[in-house]
PDB file of C-alpha atoms in Angstrom:
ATOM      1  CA  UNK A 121       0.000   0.000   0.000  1.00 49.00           C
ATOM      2  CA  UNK A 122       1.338   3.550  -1.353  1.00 48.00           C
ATOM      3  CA  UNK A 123       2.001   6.189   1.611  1.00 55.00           C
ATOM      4  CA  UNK A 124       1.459   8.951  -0.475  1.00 81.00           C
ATOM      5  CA  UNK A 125      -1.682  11.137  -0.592  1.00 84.00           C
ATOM      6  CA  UNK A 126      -4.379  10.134  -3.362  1.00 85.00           C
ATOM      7  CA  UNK A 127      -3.683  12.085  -7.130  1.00 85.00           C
ATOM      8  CA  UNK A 128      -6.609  14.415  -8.155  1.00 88.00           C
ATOM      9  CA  UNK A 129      -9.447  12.698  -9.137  1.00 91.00           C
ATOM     10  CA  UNK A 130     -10.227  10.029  -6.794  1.00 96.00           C
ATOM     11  CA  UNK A 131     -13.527   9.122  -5.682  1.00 98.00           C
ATOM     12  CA  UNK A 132     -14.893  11.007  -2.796  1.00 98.00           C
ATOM     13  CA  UNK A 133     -17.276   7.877  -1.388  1.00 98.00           C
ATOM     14  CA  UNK A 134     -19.293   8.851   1.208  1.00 98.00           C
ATOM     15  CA  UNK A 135     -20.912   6.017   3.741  1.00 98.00           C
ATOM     16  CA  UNK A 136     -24.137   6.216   5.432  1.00 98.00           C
ATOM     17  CA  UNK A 137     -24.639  10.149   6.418  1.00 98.00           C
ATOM     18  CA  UNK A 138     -27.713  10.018   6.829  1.00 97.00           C
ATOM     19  CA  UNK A 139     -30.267  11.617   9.484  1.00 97.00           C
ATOM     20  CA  UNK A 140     -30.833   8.129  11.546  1.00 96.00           C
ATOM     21  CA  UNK A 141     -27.143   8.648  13.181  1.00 96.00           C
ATOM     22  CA  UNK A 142     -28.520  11.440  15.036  1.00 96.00           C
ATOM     23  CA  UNK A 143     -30.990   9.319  17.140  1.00 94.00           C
ATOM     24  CA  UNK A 144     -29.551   9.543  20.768  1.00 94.00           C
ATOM     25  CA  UNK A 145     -30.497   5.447  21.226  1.00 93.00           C
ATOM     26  CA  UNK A 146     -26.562   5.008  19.035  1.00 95.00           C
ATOM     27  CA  UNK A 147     -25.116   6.784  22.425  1.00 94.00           C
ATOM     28  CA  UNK A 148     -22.304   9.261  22.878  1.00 93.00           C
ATOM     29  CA  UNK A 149     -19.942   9.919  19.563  1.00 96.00           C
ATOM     30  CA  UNK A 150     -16.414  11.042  18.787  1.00 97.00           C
ATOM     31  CA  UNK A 151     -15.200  13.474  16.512  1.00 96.00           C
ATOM     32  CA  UNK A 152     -18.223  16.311  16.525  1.00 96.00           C
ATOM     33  CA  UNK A 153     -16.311  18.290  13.951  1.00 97.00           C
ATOM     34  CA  UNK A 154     -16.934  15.008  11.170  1.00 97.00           C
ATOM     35  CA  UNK A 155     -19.675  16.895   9.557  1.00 97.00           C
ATOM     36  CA  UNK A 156     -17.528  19.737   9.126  1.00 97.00           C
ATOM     37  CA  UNK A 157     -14.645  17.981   7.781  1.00 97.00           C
ATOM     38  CA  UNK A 158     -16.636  16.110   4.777  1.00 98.00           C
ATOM     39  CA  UNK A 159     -18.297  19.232   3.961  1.00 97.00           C
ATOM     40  CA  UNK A 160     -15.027  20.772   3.127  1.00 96.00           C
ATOM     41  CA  UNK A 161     -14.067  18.224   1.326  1.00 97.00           C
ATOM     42  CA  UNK A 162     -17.184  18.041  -0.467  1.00 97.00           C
ATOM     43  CA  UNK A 163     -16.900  21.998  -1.185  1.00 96.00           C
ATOM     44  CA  UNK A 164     -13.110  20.583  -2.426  1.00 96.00           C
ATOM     45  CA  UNK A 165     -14.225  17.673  -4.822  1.00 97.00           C
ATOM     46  CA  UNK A 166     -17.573  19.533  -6.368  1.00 97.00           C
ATOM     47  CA  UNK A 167     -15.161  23.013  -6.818  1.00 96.00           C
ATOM     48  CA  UNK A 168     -13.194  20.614  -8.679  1.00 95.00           C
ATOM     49  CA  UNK A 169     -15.392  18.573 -10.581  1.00 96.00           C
ATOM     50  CA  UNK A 170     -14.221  15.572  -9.176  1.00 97.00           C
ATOM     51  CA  UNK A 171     -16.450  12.160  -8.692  1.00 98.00           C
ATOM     52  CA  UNK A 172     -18.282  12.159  -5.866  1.00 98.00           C
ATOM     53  CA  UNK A 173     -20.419   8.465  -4.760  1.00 98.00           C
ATOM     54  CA  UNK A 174     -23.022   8.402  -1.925  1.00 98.00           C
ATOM     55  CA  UNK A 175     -23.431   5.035  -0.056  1.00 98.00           C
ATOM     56  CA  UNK A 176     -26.977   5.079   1.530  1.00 98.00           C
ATOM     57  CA  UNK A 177     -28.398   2.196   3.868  1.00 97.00           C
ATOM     58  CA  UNK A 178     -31.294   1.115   3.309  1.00 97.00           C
ATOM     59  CA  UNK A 179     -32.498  -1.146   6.121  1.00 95.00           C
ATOM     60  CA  UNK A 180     -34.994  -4.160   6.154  1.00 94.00           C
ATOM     61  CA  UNK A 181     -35.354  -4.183   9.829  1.00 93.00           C
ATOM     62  CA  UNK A 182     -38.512  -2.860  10.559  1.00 91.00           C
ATOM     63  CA  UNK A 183     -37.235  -1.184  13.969  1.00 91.00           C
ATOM     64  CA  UNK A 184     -33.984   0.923  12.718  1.00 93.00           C
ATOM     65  CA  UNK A 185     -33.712   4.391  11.688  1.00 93.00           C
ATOM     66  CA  UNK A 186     -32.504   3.372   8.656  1.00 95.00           C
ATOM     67  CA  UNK A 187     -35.420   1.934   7.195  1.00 94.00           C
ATOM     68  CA  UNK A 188     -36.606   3.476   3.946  1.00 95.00           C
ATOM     69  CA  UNK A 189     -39.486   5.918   4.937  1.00 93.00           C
ATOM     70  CA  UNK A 190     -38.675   6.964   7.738  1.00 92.00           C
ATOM     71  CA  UNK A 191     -37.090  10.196   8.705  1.00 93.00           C
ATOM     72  CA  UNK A 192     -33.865   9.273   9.653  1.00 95.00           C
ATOM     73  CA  UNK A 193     -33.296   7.559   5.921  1.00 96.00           C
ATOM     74  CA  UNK A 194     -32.969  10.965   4.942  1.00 97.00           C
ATOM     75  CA  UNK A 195     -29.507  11.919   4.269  1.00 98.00           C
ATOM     76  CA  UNK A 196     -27.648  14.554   6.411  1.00 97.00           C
ATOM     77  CA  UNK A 197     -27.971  18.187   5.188  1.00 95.00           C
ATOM     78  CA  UNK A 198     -24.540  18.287   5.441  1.00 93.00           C
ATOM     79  CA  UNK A 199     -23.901  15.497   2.720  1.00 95.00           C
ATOM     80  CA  UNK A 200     -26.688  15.926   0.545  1.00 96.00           C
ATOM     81  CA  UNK A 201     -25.860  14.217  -2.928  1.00 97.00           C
ATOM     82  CA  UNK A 202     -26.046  16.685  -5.622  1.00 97.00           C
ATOM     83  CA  UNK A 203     -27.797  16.262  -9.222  1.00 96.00           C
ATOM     84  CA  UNK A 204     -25.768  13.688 -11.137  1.00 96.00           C
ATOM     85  CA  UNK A 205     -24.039  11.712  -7.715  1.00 98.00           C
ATOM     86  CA  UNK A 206     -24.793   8.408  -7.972  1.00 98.00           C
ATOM     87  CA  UNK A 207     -26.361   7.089  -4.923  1.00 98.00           C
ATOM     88  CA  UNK A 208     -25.746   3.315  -4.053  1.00 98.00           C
ATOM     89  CA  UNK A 209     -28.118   2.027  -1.636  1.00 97.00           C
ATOM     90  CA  UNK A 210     -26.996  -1.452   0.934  1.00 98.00           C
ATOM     91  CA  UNK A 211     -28.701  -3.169   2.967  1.00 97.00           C
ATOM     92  CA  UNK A 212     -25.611  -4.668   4.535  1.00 96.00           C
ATOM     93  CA  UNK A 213     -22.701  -3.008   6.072  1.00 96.00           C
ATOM     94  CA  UNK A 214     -20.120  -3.700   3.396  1.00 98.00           C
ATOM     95  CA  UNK A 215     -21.366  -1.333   0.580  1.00 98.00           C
ATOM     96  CA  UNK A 216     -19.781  -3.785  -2.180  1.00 98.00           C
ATOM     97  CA  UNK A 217     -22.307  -6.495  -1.033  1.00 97.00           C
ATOM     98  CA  UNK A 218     -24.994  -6.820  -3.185  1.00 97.00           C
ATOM     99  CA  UNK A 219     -24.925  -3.626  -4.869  1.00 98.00           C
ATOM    100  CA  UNK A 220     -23.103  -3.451  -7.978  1.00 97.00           C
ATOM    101  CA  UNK A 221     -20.882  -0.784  -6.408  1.00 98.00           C
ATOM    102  CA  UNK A 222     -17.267  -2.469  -7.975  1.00 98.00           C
ATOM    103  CA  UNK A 223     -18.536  -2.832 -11.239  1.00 98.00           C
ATOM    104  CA  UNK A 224     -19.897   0.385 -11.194  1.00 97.00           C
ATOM    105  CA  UNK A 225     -16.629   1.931 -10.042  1.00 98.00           C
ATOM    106  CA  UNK A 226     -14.686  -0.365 -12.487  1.00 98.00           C
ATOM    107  CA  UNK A 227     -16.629   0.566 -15.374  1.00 97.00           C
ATOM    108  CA  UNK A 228     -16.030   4.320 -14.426  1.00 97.00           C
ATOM    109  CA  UNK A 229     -12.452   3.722 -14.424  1.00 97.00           C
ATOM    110  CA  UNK A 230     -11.867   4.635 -11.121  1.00 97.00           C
ATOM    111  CA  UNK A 231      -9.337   2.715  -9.001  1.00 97.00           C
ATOM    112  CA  UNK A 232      -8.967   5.353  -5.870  1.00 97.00           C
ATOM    113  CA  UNK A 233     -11.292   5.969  -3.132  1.00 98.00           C
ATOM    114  CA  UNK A 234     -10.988   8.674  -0.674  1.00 98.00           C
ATOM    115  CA  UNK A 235     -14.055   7.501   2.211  1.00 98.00           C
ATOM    116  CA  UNK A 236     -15.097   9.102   4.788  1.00 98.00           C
ATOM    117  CA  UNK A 237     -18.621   8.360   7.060  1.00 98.00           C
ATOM    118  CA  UNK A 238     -19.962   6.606  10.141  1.00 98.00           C
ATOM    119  CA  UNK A 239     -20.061   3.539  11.601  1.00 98.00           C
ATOM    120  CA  UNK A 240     -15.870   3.816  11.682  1.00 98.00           C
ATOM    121  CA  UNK A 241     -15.909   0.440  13.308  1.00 97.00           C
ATOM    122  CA  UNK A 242     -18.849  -0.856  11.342  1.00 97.00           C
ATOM    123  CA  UNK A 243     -19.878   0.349   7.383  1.00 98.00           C
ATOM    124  CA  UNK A 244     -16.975   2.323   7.109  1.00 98.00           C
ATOM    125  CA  UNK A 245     -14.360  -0.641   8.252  1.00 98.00           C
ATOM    126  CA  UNK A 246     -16.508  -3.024   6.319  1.00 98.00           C
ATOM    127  CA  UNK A 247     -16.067  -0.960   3.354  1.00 98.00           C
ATOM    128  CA  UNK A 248     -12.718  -0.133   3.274  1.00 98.00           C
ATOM    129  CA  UNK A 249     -11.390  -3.581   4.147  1.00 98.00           C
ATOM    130  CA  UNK A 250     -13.086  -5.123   1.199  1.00 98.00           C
ATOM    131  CA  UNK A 251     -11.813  -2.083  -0.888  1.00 98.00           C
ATOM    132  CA  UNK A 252      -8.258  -3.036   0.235  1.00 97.00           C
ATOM    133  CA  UNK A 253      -9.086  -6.598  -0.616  1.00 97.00           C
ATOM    134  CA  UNK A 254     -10.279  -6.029  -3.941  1.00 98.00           C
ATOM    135  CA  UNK A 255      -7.269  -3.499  -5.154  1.00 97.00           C
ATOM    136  CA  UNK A 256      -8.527  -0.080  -4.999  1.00 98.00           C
ATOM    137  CA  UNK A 257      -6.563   2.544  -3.550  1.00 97.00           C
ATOM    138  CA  UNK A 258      -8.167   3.353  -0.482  1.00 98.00           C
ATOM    139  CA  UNK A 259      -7.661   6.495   1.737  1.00 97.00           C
ATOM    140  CA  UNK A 260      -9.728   6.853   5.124  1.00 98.00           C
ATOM    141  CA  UNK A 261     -10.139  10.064   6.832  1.00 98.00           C
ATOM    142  CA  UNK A 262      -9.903   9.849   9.848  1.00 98.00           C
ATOM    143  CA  UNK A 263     -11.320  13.175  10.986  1.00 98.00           C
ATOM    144  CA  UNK A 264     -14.327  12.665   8.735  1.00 98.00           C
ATOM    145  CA  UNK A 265     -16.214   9.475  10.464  1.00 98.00           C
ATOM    146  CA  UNK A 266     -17.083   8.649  13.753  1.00 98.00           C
ATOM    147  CA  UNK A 267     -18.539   6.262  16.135  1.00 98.00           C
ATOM    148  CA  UNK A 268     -19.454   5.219  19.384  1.00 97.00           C
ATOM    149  CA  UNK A 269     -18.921   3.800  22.711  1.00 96.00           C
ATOM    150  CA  UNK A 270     -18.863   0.331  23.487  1.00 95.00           C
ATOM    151  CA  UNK A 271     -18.379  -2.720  25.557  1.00 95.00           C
ATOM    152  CA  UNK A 272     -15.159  -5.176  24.209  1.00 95.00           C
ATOM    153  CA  UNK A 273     -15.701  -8.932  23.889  1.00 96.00           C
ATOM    154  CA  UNK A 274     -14.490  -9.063  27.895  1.00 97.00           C
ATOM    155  CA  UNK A 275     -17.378  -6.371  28.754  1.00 97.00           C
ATOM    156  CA  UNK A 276     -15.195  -3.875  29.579  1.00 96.00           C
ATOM    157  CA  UNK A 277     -16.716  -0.371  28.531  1.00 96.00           C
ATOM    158  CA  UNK A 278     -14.871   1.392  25.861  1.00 96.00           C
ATOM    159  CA  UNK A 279     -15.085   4.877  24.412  1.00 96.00           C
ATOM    160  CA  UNK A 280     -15.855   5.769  21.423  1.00 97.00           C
ATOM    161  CA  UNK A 281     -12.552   7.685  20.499  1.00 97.00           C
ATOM    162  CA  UNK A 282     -10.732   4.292  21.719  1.00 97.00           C
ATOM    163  CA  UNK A 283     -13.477   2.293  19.310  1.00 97.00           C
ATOM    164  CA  UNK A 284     -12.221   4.698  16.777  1.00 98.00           C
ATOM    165  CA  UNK A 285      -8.756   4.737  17.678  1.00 98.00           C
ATOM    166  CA  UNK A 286      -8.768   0.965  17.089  1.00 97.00           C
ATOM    167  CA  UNK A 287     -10.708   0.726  13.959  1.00 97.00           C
ATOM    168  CA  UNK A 288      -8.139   3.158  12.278  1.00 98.00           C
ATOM    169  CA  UNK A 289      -5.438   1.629  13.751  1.00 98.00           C
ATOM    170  CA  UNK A 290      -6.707  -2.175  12.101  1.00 96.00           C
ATOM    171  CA  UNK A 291      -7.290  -0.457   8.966  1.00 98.00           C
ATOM    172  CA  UNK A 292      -3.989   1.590   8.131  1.00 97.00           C
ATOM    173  CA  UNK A 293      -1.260   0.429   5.889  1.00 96.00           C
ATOM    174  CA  UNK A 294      -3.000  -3.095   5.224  1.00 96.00           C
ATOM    175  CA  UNK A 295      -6.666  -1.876   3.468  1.00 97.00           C
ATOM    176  CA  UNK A 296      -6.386   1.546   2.854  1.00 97.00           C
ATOM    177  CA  UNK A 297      -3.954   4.343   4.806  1.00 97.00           C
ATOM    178  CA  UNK A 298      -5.483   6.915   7.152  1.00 97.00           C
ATOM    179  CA  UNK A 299      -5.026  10.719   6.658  1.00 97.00           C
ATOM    180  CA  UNK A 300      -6.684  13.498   7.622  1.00 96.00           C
ATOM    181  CA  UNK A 301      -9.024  15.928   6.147  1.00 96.00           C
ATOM    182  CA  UNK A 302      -6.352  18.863   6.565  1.00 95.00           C
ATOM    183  CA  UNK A 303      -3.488  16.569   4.851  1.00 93.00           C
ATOM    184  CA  UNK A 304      -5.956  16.120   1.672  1.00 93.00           C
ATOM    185  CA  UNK A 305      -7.234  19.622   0.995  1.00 91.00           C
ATOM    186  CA  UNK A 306      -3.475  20.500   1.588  1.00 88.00           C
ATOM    187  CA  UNK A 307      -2.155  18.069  -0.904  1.00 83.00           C
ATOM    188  CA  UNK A 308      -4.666  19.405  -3.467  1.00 78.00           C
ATOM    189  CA  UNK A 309      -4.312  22.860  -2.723  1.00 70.00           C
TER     190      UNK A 309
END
């Protein structure tokens, strides 16, 4: 895996931002600023007119959030898709399962992802681990996902900027490396 910072162009793929991560049932998050952070590199890619993908779940449970039709399906205002984004819906959390989302990619010529978006220990590690596995160039910000608190196989209670810590940290340099939102926008600047 390449150290150095993604070349122009990349794919901006953006995982689950959507309105049903807000529901205080997921707990206390990390990272409060992630909204922030993918907005300004949204601002970056569209200014640019490079691609950027929106990963949307779209769950069959009929108690989550997530569930198509109700209000927290609704993606964040934050990360709106834009006319002409393709939006790839999942109903799992790897968002290559089942939806066409490497062809798609591979037909678009596009080998580099830049992803950013929540769960960083769920969809997003999912995501990126299979994008490892399957050759693209992956980049994770880290500053641009988050997660939450929660108890480790031994039932100890862990936070969620340890859960985070330790998804990153499983993640970078074998699937995809980490960088920041600050190290991108200053490698493109």
């Amino acid at each position: 895996m390449s150290s150095s910072l993604p070349a122009p162009g990349a794919v901006l793929l953006l995982i689950d931002l959507q309105q049903a991560i807000d529901h205080p049932s997921w707990g206390q998050r990390n990272n409060p600023q992630a909204e922030a952070q993918i907005a300004r590199l949204l601002a970056h890619w569209r200014g640019q007119g490079w691609p950027v993908w929106h990963v949307r779940h779209d769950s069959t449970h009929p108690q989550s959030h997530y569930r198509p039709g109700q209000p927290g399906h609704a993606f964040k205002p934050e990360a709106l898709p834009a006319a002409g984004e393709p939006v790839i819906g999942k109903q799992t959390n790897n968002a290559f399962i089942g939806t066409g989302l490497e062809q798609r990619l591979r037909d678009a010529g596009h080998d580099a992802l830049v992803v950013a978006g929540v769960i960083t220990n769920n969809s997003v590690e999912a995501t990126v681990r299979m994008a490892g596995n399957l050759g693209f160039q992956t980049w994770l910000v880290a500053d641009g996902c988050f997660t939450f608190g929660r108890k480790d196989w031994n039932g100890a209670p862990r936070g969620a900027d340890e859960v985070h810590a330790m998804s990153l940290a499983n993640l970078d340099g074998e699937y995809c490396m980490v960088v920041t939102a600050e190290a991108l926008l200053g490698r493109f600047a």
